[in-house]
């Protein structure tokens, strides 16, 4: 990538070696293509593996803030996809990305195996039944176990003492794909998402007296707000 020239250049390595060794007549630049603009990081398909394909190139462009609508204090910049298979490179697509795009990879689709619904046994602290919910104490260390199943948490409230170190464990017992739950305690800056059959935990110090509301942040049911 040529940062100042805002170009991607395809080289013939063998010819470049000959030129370096003194053959000034050889043409070592095969092709150039303009990008928008000032490219920094680039990545070819499967380029970080032994199965490097050399067919497509992702280009992270900097200072390209006029390509897409501004959406806040940090304006989107531009990532471009280039077909590098033929003698002439071809620009295929532009995409808005977070400012100053850095690390990205292109991998074969069949290597991506997503999990749409979690595995309950994958987390050793999973609350496998709502009946396991509750509060246990060991000195000032308190564990709160909660299960979520649309449209409710298994504990509607729990009490702590000021100064307690609290570990809250939440398991989403719903098995429906995309039926995620959230858990937020705004006054303690806690907010996380638990996907179907997933377990997550958070530890915090209960250092403020008072009553604090807990919220599910993901709409899950017609009775979600109740």
mmCIF file of C-alpha atoms in Angstrom, residues 57-217:
data_model
loop_
_atom_site.group_PDB
_atom_site.id
_atom_site.type_symbol
_atom_site.label_atom_id
_atom_site.label_comp_id
_atom_site.label_asym_id
_atom_site.label_seq_id
_atom_site.Cartn_x
_atom_site.Cartn_y
_atom_site.Cartn_z
ATOM 1 C CA UNK A 57 -7.633 -7.707 -0.745
ATOM 2 C CA UNK A 58 -9.191 -5.688 2.071
ATOM 3 C CA UNK A 59 -7.851 -2.147 2.389
ATOM 4 C CA UNK A 60 -8.307 0.051 5.446
ATOM 5 C CA UNK A 61 -8.376 3.701 4.352
ATOM 6 C CA UNK A 62 -7.661 6.612 6.675
ATOM 7 C CA UNK A 63 -8.953 10.202 6.592
ATOM 8 C CA UNK A 64 -11.785 9.174 4.261
ATOM 9 C CA UNK A 65 -14.433 10.877 6.364
ATOM 10 C CA UNK A 66 -16.478 12.342 3.521
ATOM 11 C CA UNK A 67 -17.629 9.048 2.022
ATOM 12 C CA UNK A 68 -20.406 8.235 4.507
ATOM 13 C CA UNK A 69 -22.867 10.166 6.640
ATOM 14 C CA UNK A 70 -21.521 11.338 10.010
ATOM 15 C CA UNK A 71 -23.023 9.378 12.895
ATOM 16 C CA UNK A 72 -21.413 11.030 15.905
ATOM 17 C CA UNK A 73 -18.182 12.568 17.127
ATOM 18 C CA UNK A 74 -16.145 9.870 15.352
ATOM 19 C CA UNK A 75 -16.983 9.781 11.657
ATOM 20 C CA UNK A 76 -16.907 6.472 9.775
ATOM 21 C CA UNK A 77 -13.988 5.839 7.483
ATOM 22 C CA UNK A 78 -13.671 3.562 4.465
ATOM 23 C CA UNK A 79 -12.743 -0.068 3.958
ATOM 24 C CA UNK A 80 -12.445 -1.177 0.361
ATOM 25 C CA UNK A 81 -12.511 -4.651 -1.157
ATOM 26 C CA UNK A 82 -10.380 -5.258 -4.241
ATOM 27 C CA UNK A 83 -10.283 -8.188 -6.658
ATOM 28 C CA UNK A 84 -6.567 -8.901 -7.244
ATOM 29 C CA UNK A 85 -6.929 -12.057 -9.350
ATOM 30 C CA UNK A 86 -6.323 -10.627 -12.825
ATOM 31 C CA UNK A 87 -3.651 -8.430 -14.335
ATOM 32 C CA UNK A 88 -5.808 -5.400 -13.573
ATOM 33 C CA UNK A 89 -7.102 -4.980 -10.045
ATOM 34 C CA UNK A 90 -10.825 -4.207 -9.708
ATOM 35 C CA UNK A 91 -12.519 -2.296 -6.896
ATOM 36 C CA UNK A 92 -15.520 -4.348 -5.743
ATOM 37 C CA UNK A 93 -17.034 -2.510 -2.778
ATOM 38 C CA UNK A 94 -16.737 0.248 -0.190
ATOM 39 C CA UNK A 95 -17.860 -0.182 3.415
ATOM 40 C CA UNK A 96 -18.046 2.276 6.338
ATOM 41 C CA UNK A 97 -15.906 1.207 9.295
ATOM 42 C CA UNK A 98 -14.760 2.560 12.638
ATOM 43 C CA UNK A 99 -12.138 5.322 12.406
ATOM 44 C CA UNK A 100 -8.592 4.302 11.482
ATOM 45 C CA UNK A 101 -9.261 0.689 10.499
ATOM 46 C CA UNK A 102 -6.430 -1.574 11.575
ATOM 47 C CA UNK A 103 -6.599 -5.334 11.981
ATOM 48 C CA UNK A 104 -8.945 -7.369 9.776
ATOM 49 C CA UNK A 105 -8.821 -10.701 7.980
ATOM 50 C CA UNK A 106 -10.639 -12.434 5.133
ATOM 51 C CA UNK A 107 -11.388 -16.107 5.750
ATOM 52 C CA UNK A 108 -13.342 -18.770 3.894
ATOM 53 C CA UNK A 109 -16.984 -18.868 4.871
ATOM 54 C CA UNK A 110 -16.953 -22.604 5.624
ATOM 55 C CA UNK A 111 -14.395 -22.010 8.385
ATOM 56 C CA UNK A 112 -16.825 -19.857 10.370
ATOM 57 C CA UNK A 113 -18.966 -22.023 12.632
ATOM 58 C CA UNK A 114 -21.187 -19.832 14.740
ATOM 59 C CA UNK A 115 -23.224 -21.043 17.694
ATOM 60 C CA UNK A 116 -26.781 -19.738 17.568
ATOM 61 C CA UNK A 117 -27.745 -21.221 20.950
ATOM 62 C CA UNK A 118 -25.293 -21.795 23.766
ATOM 63 C CA UNK A 119 -24.480 -24.968 25.685
ATOM 64 C CA UNK A 120 -25.597 -24.921 29.297
ATOM 65 C CA UNK A 121 -22.726 -27.139 30.464
ATOM 66 C CA UNK A 122 -20.133 -24.872 28.845
ATOM 67 C CA UNK A 123 -20.050 -22.666 31.966
ATOM 68 C CA UNK A 124 -19.234 -24.352 35.306
ATOM 69 C CA UNK A 125 -21.327 -21.791 37.210
ATOM 70 C CA UNK A 126 -24.471 -22.154 35.086
ATOM 71 C CA UNK A 127 -27.800 -21.925 36.908
ATOM 72 C CA UNK A 128 -29.425 -24.955 35.293
ATOM 73 C CA UNK A 129 -32.775 -24.578 36.993
ATOM 74 C CA UNK A 130 -34.561 -21.516 38.312
ATOM 75 C CA UNK A 131 -34.867 -23.365 41.646
ATOM 76 C CA UNK A 132 -31.076 -23.017 42.071
ATOM 77 C CA UNK A 133 -31.431 -19.232 42.268
ATOM 78 C CA UNK A 134 -30.599 -17.509 45.507
ATOM 79 C CA UNK A 135 -28.099 -15.591 47.595
ATOM 80 C CA UNK A 136 -25.254 -17.213 49.524
ATOM 81 C CA UNK A 137 -22.787 -15.490 51.827
ATOM 82 C CA UNK A 138 -19.235 -16.243 52.946
ATOM 83 C CA UNK A 139 -18.242 -13.344 55.191
ATOM 84 C CA UNK A 140 -18.547 -10.228 53.066
ATOM 85 C CA UNK A 141 -18.362 -12.215 49.800
ATOM 86 C CA UNK A 142 -21.841 -12.753 48.393
ATOM 87 C CA UNK A 143 -22.898 -14.856 45.415
ATOM 88 C CA UNK A 144 -26.198 -14.100 43.709
ATOM 89 C CA UNK A 145 -27.464 -16.748 41.269
ATOM 90 C CA UNK A 146 -30.219 -15.732 38.873
ATOM 91 C CA UNK A 147 -31.890 -17.393 35.896
ATOM 92 C CA UNK A 148 -33.646 -15.436 33.166
ATOM 93 C CA UNK A 149 -36.522 -16.855 31.179
ATOM 94 C CA UNK A 150 -38.835 -14.590 29.232
ATOM 95 C CA UNK A 151 -40.300 -12.436 30.615
ATOM 96 C CA UNK A 152 -38.758 -12.554 34.100
ATOM 97 C CA UNK A 153 -35.718 -13.056 36.281
ATOM 98 C CA UNK A 154 -35.973 -15.896 38.790
ATOM 99 C CA UNK A 155 -35.200 -13.416 41.601
ATOM 100 C CA UNK A 156 -37.340 -10.306 41.610
ATOM 101 C CA UNK A 157 -35.174 -8.748 44.334
ATOM 102 C CA UNK A 158 -32.199 -9.516 46.569
ATOM 103 C CA UNK A 159 -30.681 -7.785 49.575
ATOM 104 C CA UNK A 160 -27.028 -6.994 50.307
ATOM 105 C CA UNK A 161 -25.045 -5.197 52.964
ATOM 106 C CA UNK A 162 -22.962 -2.121 52.308
ATOM 107 C CA UNK A 163 -19.378 -3.240 51.740
ATOM 108 C CA UNK A 164 -20.252 -6.662 50.323
ATOM 109 C CA UNK A 165 -18.213 -7.999 47.406
ATOM 110 C CA UNK A 166 -20.928 -9.331 45.120
ATOM 111 C CA UNK A 167 -20.588 -11.860 42.324
ATOM 112 C CA UNK A 168 -23.767 -11.998 40.264
ATOM 113 C CA UNK A 169 -24.194 -15.043 38.023
ATOM 114 C CA UNK A 170 -26.916 -14.958 35.376
ATOM 115 C CA UNK A 171 -27.954 -17.847 33.126
ATOM 116 C CA UNK A 172 -30.379 -17.411 30.231
ATOM 117 C CA UNK A 173 -32.571 -20.534 30.259
ATOM 118 C CA UNK A 174 -34.377 -19.666 27.040
ATOM 119 C CA UNK A 175 -33.571 -21.989 24.152
ATOM 120 C CA UNK A 176 -35.004 -19.900 21.325
ATOM 121 C CA UNK A 177 -32.426 -18.509 18.918
ATOM 122 C CA UNK A 178 -31.964 -14.736 19.302
ATOM 123 C CA UNK A 179 -33.915 -14.604 22.581
ATOM 124 C CA UNK A 180 -31.251 -12.712 24.481
ATOM 125 C CA UNK A 181 -31.588 -11.056 27.866
ATOM 126 C CA UNK A 182 -29.669 -8.180 29.349
ATOM 127 C CA UNK A 183 -28.859 -7.229 32.910
ATOM 128 C CA UNK A 184 -28.163 -3.683 33.981
ATOM 129 C CA UNK A 185 -27.719 -1.856 37.267
ATOM 130 C CA UNK A 186 -27.227 1.732 36.070
ATOM 131 C CA UNK A 187 -26.027 3.138 39.411
ATOM 132 C CA UNK A 188 -23.206 0.582 39.419
ATOM 133 C CA UNK A 189 -22.336 0.931 35.721
ATOM 134 C CA UNK A 190 -23.229 -2.725 35.071
ATOM 135 C CA UNK A 191 -24.678 -3.749 31.717
ATOM 136 C CA UNK A 192 -24.161 -7.057 29.906
ATOM 137 C CA UNK A 193 -25.998 -9.394 27.538
ATOM 138 C CA UNK A 194 -26.642 -13.119 28.018
ATOM 139 C CA UNK A 195 -27.612 -15.102 24.933
ATOM 140 C CA UNK A 196 -29.745 -18.291 24.930
ATOM 141 C CA UNK A 197 -28.332 -20.947 27.308
ATOM 142 C CA UNK A 198 -25.332 -18.738 28.040
ATOM 143 C CA UNK A 199 -24.000 -17.808 31.486
ATOM 144 C CA UNK A 200 -22.210 -14.600 32.396
ATOM 145 C CA UNK A 201 -21.098 -13.098 35.678
ATOM 146 C CA UNK A 202 -19.995 -9.773 37.081
ATOM 147 C CA UNK A 203 -18.325 -8.861 40.370
ATOM 148 C CA UNK A 204 -18.754 -5.496 42.056
ATOM 149 C CA UNK A 205 -18.624 -3.911 45.503
ATOM 150 C CA UNK A 206 -21.935 -2.835 47.005
ATOM 151 C CA UNK A 207 -20.622 0.425 48.444
ATOM 152 C CA UNK A 208 -23.774 2.570 48.225
ATOM 153 C CA UNK A 209 -26.794 2.259 50.542
ATOM 154 C CA UNK A 210 -30.227 2.400 48.966
ATOM 155 C CA UNK A 211 -32.594 0.652 46.573
ATOM 156 C CA UNK A 212 -31.252 -0.006 43.064
ATOM 157 C CA UNK A 213 -33.296 -1.115 40.079
ATOM 158 C CA UNK A 214 -32.119 -3.965 37.861
ATOM 159 C CA UNK A 215 -33.211 -3.932 34.241
ATOM 160 C CA UNK A 216 -33.395 -6.380 31.356
ATOM 161 C CA UNK A 217 -32.020 -4.352 28.463
#
